[in-house]
Amino acid sequence: MKEQQWSENVILVDADYVDKVAFDLIVNFERMIGRPIPKADMARWLECVALDGGIRPAEKKDVKEERSVQVVLLHKKNQMENFMPGNYGELDGKAFTGELGEFLISCVVVEDMVTMEDLFIDSMQVISNAAEVRRLIVVPDAEHIYNKVREGLRHADDEKRITVLAMQPMRGGNFRQEILGYSLMAALGIRADEIKE
């Protein structure tokens, strides 16, 4: 990863963790709202995550802005069971264009010689230190490695906009925070009016 040329906007994801959270939301919301919940729409989720990270649509509709968002999905499993598409072989090297620009997806398997935790933190630090990266959005397994994420981003360049998505607010850190559940609910098609009492 050190030799790679990065986009200005990068999303780094612990894909196995996000897939587990999506499963938990599906199970809980199916019971709560009484209808089947489809798999999460991968493109919709990535666009919501990008919005949470501060990426906005181009100001003028008639001006085609050349913006790319590089997505790195770290995983141990063969696929995301609760996303569509969710097969890493089908996602790797693919791209889609949305309202926010072109999303370029790379899937990186976590080999047995390294842990997900170590690869995630190392990748996060390499990306956050890359001169060309202006915006980094990080989706870690915050329940288990948040302190390492906070420590790993402690010396990140203040000029960069870094956002960490977690299921609940976490303390400290020189970065922005957003709630992961909101982007997942949007990708799962769960509407706000369905969960109001």
Short mmCIF file of C-alpha atoms in Angstrom, two decimals:
data_model
loop_
_atom_site.label_atom_id
_atom_site.label_comp_id
_atom_site.label_asym_id
_atom_site.label_seq_id
_atom_site.Cartn_x
_atom_site.Cartn_y
_atom_site.Cartn_z
CA MET A 1 0.00 0.00 0.00
CA LYS A 2 2.92 2.36 0.57
CA GLU A 3 3.73 2.74 -3.15
CA GLN A 4 0.14 3.34 -4.22
CA GLN A 5 -1.06 6.63 -5.70
CA TRP A 6 -4.11 7.72 -3.71
CA SER A 7 -7.12 9.84 -4.61
CA GLU A 8 -7.82 13.06 -2.72
CA ASN A 9 -10.75 11.24 -1.06
CA VAL A 10 -10.30 7.79 0.51
CA ILE A 11 -12.70 5.57 2.45
CA LEU A 12 -11.04 2.78 4.49
CA VAL A 13 -13.44 0.07 5.74
CA ASP A 14 -13.22 -2.99 7.98
CA ALA A 15 -15.71 -4.76 5.69
CA ASP A 16 -16.22 -7.81 7.95
CA TYR A 17 -17.22 -5.52 10.82
CA VAL A 18 -19.59 -3.42 8.68
CA ASP A 19 -21.23 -6.60 7.36
CA LYS A 20 -21.81 -7.79 10.95
CA VAL A 21 -23.36 -4.44 11.92
CA ALA A 22 -25.63 -4.58 8.85
CA PHE A 23 -26.78 -8.06 9.92
CA ASP A 24 -27.56 -6.83 13.45
CA LEU A 25 -29.57 -3.90 12.05
CA ILE A 26 -31.51 -6.16 9.67
CA VAL A 27 -32.47 -8.56 12.46
CA ASN A 28 -33.47 -5.80 14.89
CA PHE A 29 -35.38 -3.64 12.42
CA GLU A 30 -37.27 -6.55 10.85
CA ARG A 31 -38.68 -7.26 14.31
CA MET A 32 -39.28 -3.61 15.10
CA ILE A 33 -41.03 -2.52 11.90
CA GLY A 34 -42.51 -5.85 10.90
CA ARG A 35 -41.28 -6.15 7.32
CA PRO A 36 -38.38 -7.87 5.57
CA ILE A 37 -35.28 -5.72 5.21
CA PRO A 38 -33.31 -6.24 1.96
CA LYS A 39 -29.53 -6.43 1.82
CA ALA A 40 -27.75 -3.08 2.01
CA ASP A 41 -27.15 -1.34 -1.31
CA MET A 42 -23.34 -1.03 -1.49
CA ALA A 43 -23.33 2.03 -3.78
CA ARG A 44 -25.94 3.84 -1.67
CA TRP A 45 -23.99 3.07 1.52
CA LEU A 46 -20.70 4.34 0.09
CA GLU A 47 -22.35 7.57 -1.06
CA CYS A 48 -23.87 8.08 2.42
CA VAL A 49 -20.46 7.44 4.02
CA ALA A 50 -18.88 9.96 1.63
CA LEU A 51 -21.52 12.54 2.61
CA ASP A 52 -20.79 11.83 6.30
CA GLY A 53 -17.13 12.50 5.50
CA GLY A 54 -17.90 15.93 4.04
CA ILE A 55 -17.90 15.20 0.31
CA ARG A 56 -20.61 17.23 -1.40
CA PRO A 57 -22.14 17.18 -4.90
CA ALA A 58 -20.74 19.59 -7.49
CA GLU A 59 -22.15 23.11 -7.13
CA LYS A 60 -23.36 23.40 -10.72
CA LYS A 61 -25.31 20.60 -12.37
CA ASP A 62 -24.02 21.48 -15.87
CA VAL A 63 -20.37 21.30 -14.80
CA LYS A 64 -18.93 17.78 -14.76
CA GLU A 65 -16.56 17.70 -11.83
CA GLU A 66 -13.81 15.10 -12.06
CA ARG A 67 -13.84 13.76 -8.52
CA SER A 68 -12.89 10.29 -7.46
CA VAL A 69 -13.37 8.52 -4.16
CA GLN A 70 -11.09 5.57 -3.53
CA VAL A 71 -12.66 2.82 -1.40
CA VAL A 72 -10.52 0.19 0.34
CA LEU A 73 -12.43 -2.78 1.78
CA LEU A 74 -10.28 -4.88 4.14
CA HIS A 75 -11.69 -8.37 4.72
CA LYS A 76 -11.00 -11.91 5.88
CA LYS A 77 -14.25 -13.50 4.69
CA ASN A 78 -15.09 -14.26 1.05
CA GLN A 79 -18.00 -11.88 0.82
CA MET A 80 -20.29 -9.47 2.62
CA GLU A 81 -23.42 -11.52 3.31
CA ASN A 82 -25.63 -8.51 4.02
CA PHE A 83 -24.68 -6.23 1.10
CA MET A 84 -25.59 -6.24 -2.56
CA PRO A 85 -23.25 -6.67 -4.31
CA GLY A 86 -21.22 -8.30 -1.59
CA ASN A 87 -18.81 -10.67 -3.34
CA TYR A 88 -15.30 -9.24 -3.06
CA GLY A 89 -14.26 -10.87 -6.33
CA GLU A 90 -17.04 -8.97 -8.10
CA LEU A 91 -16.34 -5.70 -6.27
CA ASP A 92 -12.54 -5.59 -6.54
CA GLY A 93 -11.33 -3.24 -9.26
CA LYS A 94 -14.84 -2.04 -10.06
CA ALA A 95 -16.14 1.51 -10.05
CA PHE A 96 -19.45 3.32 -10.16
CA THR A 97 -20.39 6.92 -10.73
CA GLY A 98 -22.81 8.60 -8.37
CA GLU A 99 -23.85 12.12 -7.39
CA LEU A 100 -20.53 12.66 -5.59
CA GLY A 101 -18.15 11.41 -8.28
CA GLU A 102 -16.57 8.13 -9.30
CA PHE A 103 -16.09 5.51 -6.58
CA LEU A 104 -13.17 3.14 -7.22
CA ILE A 105 -13.30 -0.05 -5.12
CA SER A 106 -10.31 -2.13 -4.01
CA CYS A 107 -10.74 -5.25 -1.89
CA VAL A 108 -7.75 -6.31 0.21
CA VAL A 109 -7.79 -9.72 1.87
CA VAL A 110 -6.22 -9.94 5.33
CA GLU A 111 -3.71 -12.79 5.10
CA ASP A 112 -2.90 -15.13 8.00
CA MET A 113 0.46 -13.43 8.67
CA VAL A 114 -1.22 -10.21 9.88
CA THR A 115 -4.30 -9.40 11.93
CA MET A 116 -7.18 -7.25 10.69
CA GLU A 117 -6.40 -4.82 13.50
CA ASP A 118 -2.74 -4.38 12.48
CA LEU A 119 -3.48 -4.12 8.75
CA PHE A 120 -6.27 -1.62 9.38
CA ILE A 121 -4.12 0.66 11.58
CA ASP A 122 -1.10 0.41 9.26
CA SER A 123 -3.26 1.17 6.20
CA MET A 124 -4.94 4.07 7.97
CA GLN A 125 -1.59 5.62 8.85
CA VAL A 126 -0.16 5.16 5.34
CA ILE A 127 -3.24 6.77 3.78
CA SER A 128 -3.46 9.61 6.31
CA ASN A 129 0.23 10.44 5.69
CA ALA A 130 -0.05 10.39 1.88
CA ALA A 131 0.45 13.94 0.59
CA GLU A 132 -2.25 13.65 -2.10
CA VAL A 133 -5.01 12.59 0.35
CA ARG A 134 -7.10 15.55 1.52
CA ARG A 135 -10.05 13.66 3.02
CA LEU A 136 -9.98 10.28 4.82
CA ILE A 137 -13.08 8.47 6.05
CA VAL A 138 -12.37 5.57 8.39
CA VAL A 139 -14.84 2.78 9.29
CA PRO A 140 -13.05 0.60 11.89
CA ASP A 141 -14.30 -1.99 14.33
CA ALA A 142 -14.42 0.88 16.84
CA GLU A 143 -15.75 -1.34 19.62
CA HIS A 144 -12.40 -3.14 19.69
CA ILE A 145 -9.72 -0.88 18.21
CA TYR A 146 -10.93 2.70 18.76
CA ASN A 147 -8.03 3.62 21.07
CA LYS A 148 -5.54 2.46 18.42
CA VAL A 149 -7.41 4.43 15.75
CA ARG A 150 -7.34 7.55 17.92
CA GLU A 151 -3.64 7.07 18.66
CA GLY A 152 -2.85 6.31 15.01
CA LEU A 153 -4.47 9.54 13.85
CA ARG A 154 -3.01 11.69 16.63
CA HIS A 155 -0.26 13.12 14.42
CA ALA A 156 -2.26 13.34 11.20
CA ASP A 157 -1.94 16.55 9.23
CA ASP A 158 -4.38 19.17 10.53
CA GLU A 159 -5.08 20.25 6.95
CA LYS A 160 -6.71 16.88 6.21
CA ARG A 161 -10.36 16.26 6.95
CA ILE A 162 -10.54 12.92 8.76
CA THR A 163 -13.86 11.38 9.81
CA VAL A 164 -14.31 8.21 11.87
CA LEU A 165 -17.63 6.34 11.69
CA ALA A 166 -18.66 4.32 14.75
CA MET A 167 -21.95 2.99 16.13
CA GLN A 168 -21.81 5.39 19.08
CA PRO A 169 -19.92 8.59 19.89
CA MET A 170 -16.40 7.88 21.10
CA ARG A 171 -14.29 10.13 23.28
CA GLY A 172 -11.38 12.25 22.11
CA GLY A 173 -9.48 12.37 18.88
CA ASN A 174 -8.44 15.13 16.48
CA PHE A 175 -10.98 14.07 13.87
CA ARG A 176 -14.67 14.32 13.17
CA GLN A 177 -17.07 11.55 14.15
CA GLU A 178 -20.30 10.33 12.60
CA ILE A 179 -22.69 7.53 13.54
CA LEU A 180 -22.27 4.48 11.27
CA GLY A 181 -25.83 3.27 11.81
CA TYR A 182 -27.39 6.17 9.89
CA SER A 183 -25.61 5.40 6.61
CA LEU A 184 -26.37 1.69 6.99
CA MET A 185 -30.06 2.36 7.67
CA ALA A 186 -30.25 4.45 4.50
CA ALA A 187 -28.56 1.67 2.50
CA LEU A 188 -30.96 -0.91 3.97
CA GLY A 189 -33.97 1.18 2.92
CA ILE A 190 -35.12 1.87 6.47
CA ARG A 191 -37.06 5.14 6.52
CA ALA A 192 -37.20 7.51 9.50
CA ASP A 193 -41.01 7.45 9.51
CA GLU A 194 -40.95 3.66 9.99
CA ILE A 195 -39.11 3.85 13.28
CA LYS A 196 -40.99 6.73 14.90
CA GLU A 197 -43.46 5.73 17.55
#
